[in-house]
CSV table of N, CA and C in Angstrom, one decimal:
chain,number,residue,atom,x,y,z
A,1,UNK,N,61.4,81.9,-89.4
A,1,UNK,CA,61.8,83.1,-88.8
A,1,UNK,C,62.5,84.0,-89.8
A,2,UNK,N,63.3,83.4,-90.7
A,2,UNK,CA,64.0,84.2,-91.7
A,2,UNK,C,63.0,84.9,-92.6
A,3,UNK,N,62.0,84.1,-93.0
A,3,UNK,CA,61.0,84.6,-94.0
A,3,UNK,C,60.2,85.8,-93.3
A,4,UNK,N,59.8,85.6,-92.0
A,4,UNK,CA,59.1,86.6,-91.3
A,4,UNK,C,60.0,87.8,-91.1
A,5,UNK,N,61.2,87.6,-90.8
A,5,UNK,CA,62.1,88.8,-90.6
A,5,UNK,C,62.3,89.5,-91.9
A,6,UNK,N,62.4,88.8,-93.1
A,6,UNK,CA,62.6,89.5,-94.3
A,6,UNK,C,61.4,90.3,-94.8
A,7,UNK,N,60.2,89.8,-94.4
A,7,UNK,CA,59.0,90.5,-94.8
A,7,UNK,C,58.5,91.5,-93.7
A,8,UNK,N,58.9,91.3,-92.5
A,8,UNK,CA,58.4,92.1,-91.4
A,8,UNK,C,57.0,91.6,-90.9
A,9,UNK,N,56.6,90.5,-91.3
A,9,UNK,CA,55.3,89.9,-90.9
A,9,UNK,C,55.5,88.8,-89.9
A,10,UNK,N,55.2,89.0,-88.7
A,10,UNK,CA,55.6,88.0,-87.7
A,10,UNK,C,54.4,87.2,-87.1
A,11,UNK,N,53.2,87.4,-87.7
A,11,UNK,CA,52.0,86.8,-87.1
A,11,UNK,C,52.1,85.3,-87.1
A,12,UNK,N,52.6,84.7,-88.2
A,12,UNK,CA,52.7,83.2,-88.2
A,12,UNK,C,53.7,82.7,-87.1
A,13,UNK,N,54.8,83.5,-86.9
A,13,UNK,CA,55.7,83.1,-85.9
A,13,UNK,C,55.1,83.2,-84.5
A,14,UNK,N,54.4,84.2,-84.2
A,14,UNK,CA,53.7,84.4,-83.0
A,14,UNK,C,52.7,83.3,-82.8
A,15,UNK,N,51.9,82.9,-83.8
A,15,UNK,CA,50.9,81.8,-83.7
A,15,UNK,C,51.6,80.5,-83.4
A,16,UNK,N,52.7,80.2,-84.0
A,16,UNK,CA,53.5,79.0,-83.7
A,16,UNK,C,54.0,79.0,-82.3
A,17,UNK,N,54.5,80.1,-81.8
A,17,UNK,CA,54.9,80.1,-80.4
A,17,UNK,C,53.8,79.9,-79.4
A,18,UNK,N,52.7,80.5,-79.7
A,18,UNK,CA,51.5,80.3,-78.8
A,18,UNK,C,51.1,78.8,-78.9
A,19,UNK,N,51.1,78.2,-80.0
A,19,UNK,CA,50.7,76.7,-80.1
A,19,UNK,C,51.7,75.9,-79.3
A,20,UNK,N,53.0,76.2,-79.4
A,20,UNK,CA,54.0,75.5,-78.6
A,20,UNK,C,53.8,75.7,-77.1
A,21,UNK,N,53.4,76.9,-76.7
A,21,UNK,CA,53.1,77.1,-75.3
A,21,UNK,C,51.9,76.3,-74.9
A,22,UNK,N,50.9,76.2,-75.7
A,22,UNK,CA,49.7,75.4,-75.3
A,22,UNK,C,50.1,73.9,-75.2
A,23,UNK,N,50.9,73.4,-76.1
A,23,UNK,CA,51.3,72.1,-76.1
A,23,UNK,C,52.1,71.8,-74.8
A,24,UNK,N,53.0,72.7,-74.4
A,24,UNK,CA,53.8,72.5,-73.2
A,24,UNK,C,52.9,72.5,-72.0
A,25,UNK,N,51.8,73.4,-72.0
A,25,UNK,CA,50.9,73.4,-70.9
A,25,UNK,C,50.2,72.1,-70.7
A,26,UNK,N,49.7,71.5,-71.8
A,26,UNK,CA,49.0,70.2,-71.8
A,26,UNK,C,50.0,69.1,-71.3
A,27,UNK,N,51.2,69.1,-71.8
A,27,UNK,CA,52.1,68.1,-71.3
A,27,UNK,C,52.6,68.2,-69.9
A,28,UNK,N,52.5,69.4,-69.3
A,28,UNK,CA,52.9,69.6,-68.0
A,28,UNK,C,51.8,69.3,-67.0
A,29,UNK,N,50.6,69.0,-67.4
A,29,UNK,CA,49.4,68.7,-66.6
A,29,UNK,C,49.0,67.2,-66.8
A,30,UNK,N,49.4,66.3,-66.0
A,30,UNK,CA,49.1,64.9,-66.2
A,30,UNK,C,47.6,64.5,-66.4
A,31,UNK,N,46.8,65.2,-65.7
A,31,UNK,CA,45.3,65.0,-65.8
A,31,UNK,C,44.8,65.4,-67.1
A,32,UNK,N,45.2,66.6,-67.6
A,32,UNK,CA,44.8,67.1,-68.8
A,32,UNK,C,45.3,66.3,-70.0
A,33,UNK,N,46.6,65.9,-69.9
A,33,UNK,CA,47.2,65.1,-70.9
A,33,UNK,C,46.5,63.8,-71.0
A,34,UNK,N,46.2,63.1,-69.9
A,34,UNK,CA,45.5,61.9,-70.0
A,34,UNK,C,44.1,62.0,-70.6
A,35,UNK,N,43.4,63.1,-70.3
A,35,UNK,CA,42.1,63.3,-70.9
A,35,UNK,C,42.1,63.6,-72.4
A,36,UNK,N,43.1,64.3,-72.8
A,36,UNK,CA,43.2,64.6,-74.3
A,36,UNK,C,43.8,63.5,-75.1
A,37,UNK,N,44.5,62.5,-74.5
A,37,UNK,CA,45.1,61.5,-75.3
A,37,UNK,C,44.4,60.1,-75.1
A,38,UNK,N,43.4,60.1,-74.3
A,38,UNK,CA,42.6,58.9,-74.0
A,38,UNK,C,41.9,58.4,-75.2
A,39,UNK,N,41.9,57.1,-75.5
A,39,UNK,CA,41.1,56.5,-76.5
A,39,UNK,C,39.7,56.3,-76.0
A,40,UNK,N,38.7,57.1,-76.5
A,40,UNK,CA,37.4,57.0,-76.0
A,40,UNK,C,36.6,55.9,-76.6
A,41,UNK,N,37.2,55.2,-77.6
A,41,UNK,CA,36.5,54.0,-78.1
A,41,UNK,C,35.2,54.3,-78.9
A,42,UNK,N,35.0,55.5,-79.3
A,42,UNK,CA,33.8,55.9,-80.0
A,42,UNK,C,34.1,56.6,-81.3
A,43,UNK,N,33.4,56.2,-82.3
A,43,UNK,CA,33.5,56.9,-83.6
A,43,UNK,C,32.4,57.9,-83.7
A,44,UNK,N,32.7,59.1,-83.8
A,44,UNK,CA,31.7,60.2,-83.8
A,44,UNK,C,31.1,60.5,-85.2
A,45,UNK,N,31.5,59.6,-86.1
A,45,UNK,CA,31.0,59.8,-87.5
A,45,UNK,C,31.8,60.7,-88.3
A,46,UNK,N,31.3,60.9,-89.5
A,46,UNK,CA,32.1,61.8,-90.4
A,46,UNK,C,32.0,63.3,-90.0
A,47,UNK,N,33.0,64.0,-90.3
A,47,UNK,CA,33.0,65.4,-90.1
A,47,UNK,C,32.4,66.1,-91.2
A,48,UNK,N,31.4,67.0,-90.9
A,48,UNK,CA,30.7,67.8,-92.0
A,48,UNK,C,31.7,68.7,-92.7
A,49,UNK,N,31.5,68.8,-94.0
A,49,UNK,CA,32.3,69.7,-94.8
A,49,UNK,C,32.0,71.2,-94.4
A,50,UNK,N,33.0,71.9,-93.9
A,50,UNK,CA,32.7,73.3,-93.5
A,50,UNK,C,32.4,74.2,-94.6
A,51,UNK,N,32.6,73.8,-95.8
A,51,UNK,CA,32.3,74.7,-97.0
A,51,UNK,C,30.9,74.4,-97.5
A,52,UNK,N,30.3,73.3,-97.0
A,52,UNK,CA,28.9,73.0,-97.4
A,52,UNK,C,27.9,73.7,-96.5
A,53,UNK,N,27.1,74.6,-97.1
A,53,UNK,CA,26.0,75.3,-96.4
A,53,UNK,C,24.8,74.4,-96.2
A,54,UNK,N,24.3,74.4,-95.0
A,54,UNK,CA,23.1,73.7,-94.7
A,54,UNK,C,21.9,74.4,-95.0
């Protein structure tokens, strides 16, 4: 917050607060929390490199 205040650029602080809000929303909904934290027991394989063009 101090760095954002000193530069006048608050986008990163806003982004962090929105992420915290989403985390709180997930934790306040037991069904959603269970779905997002469930071990699905499946390996979906390697994640493609986003910089590699197909």
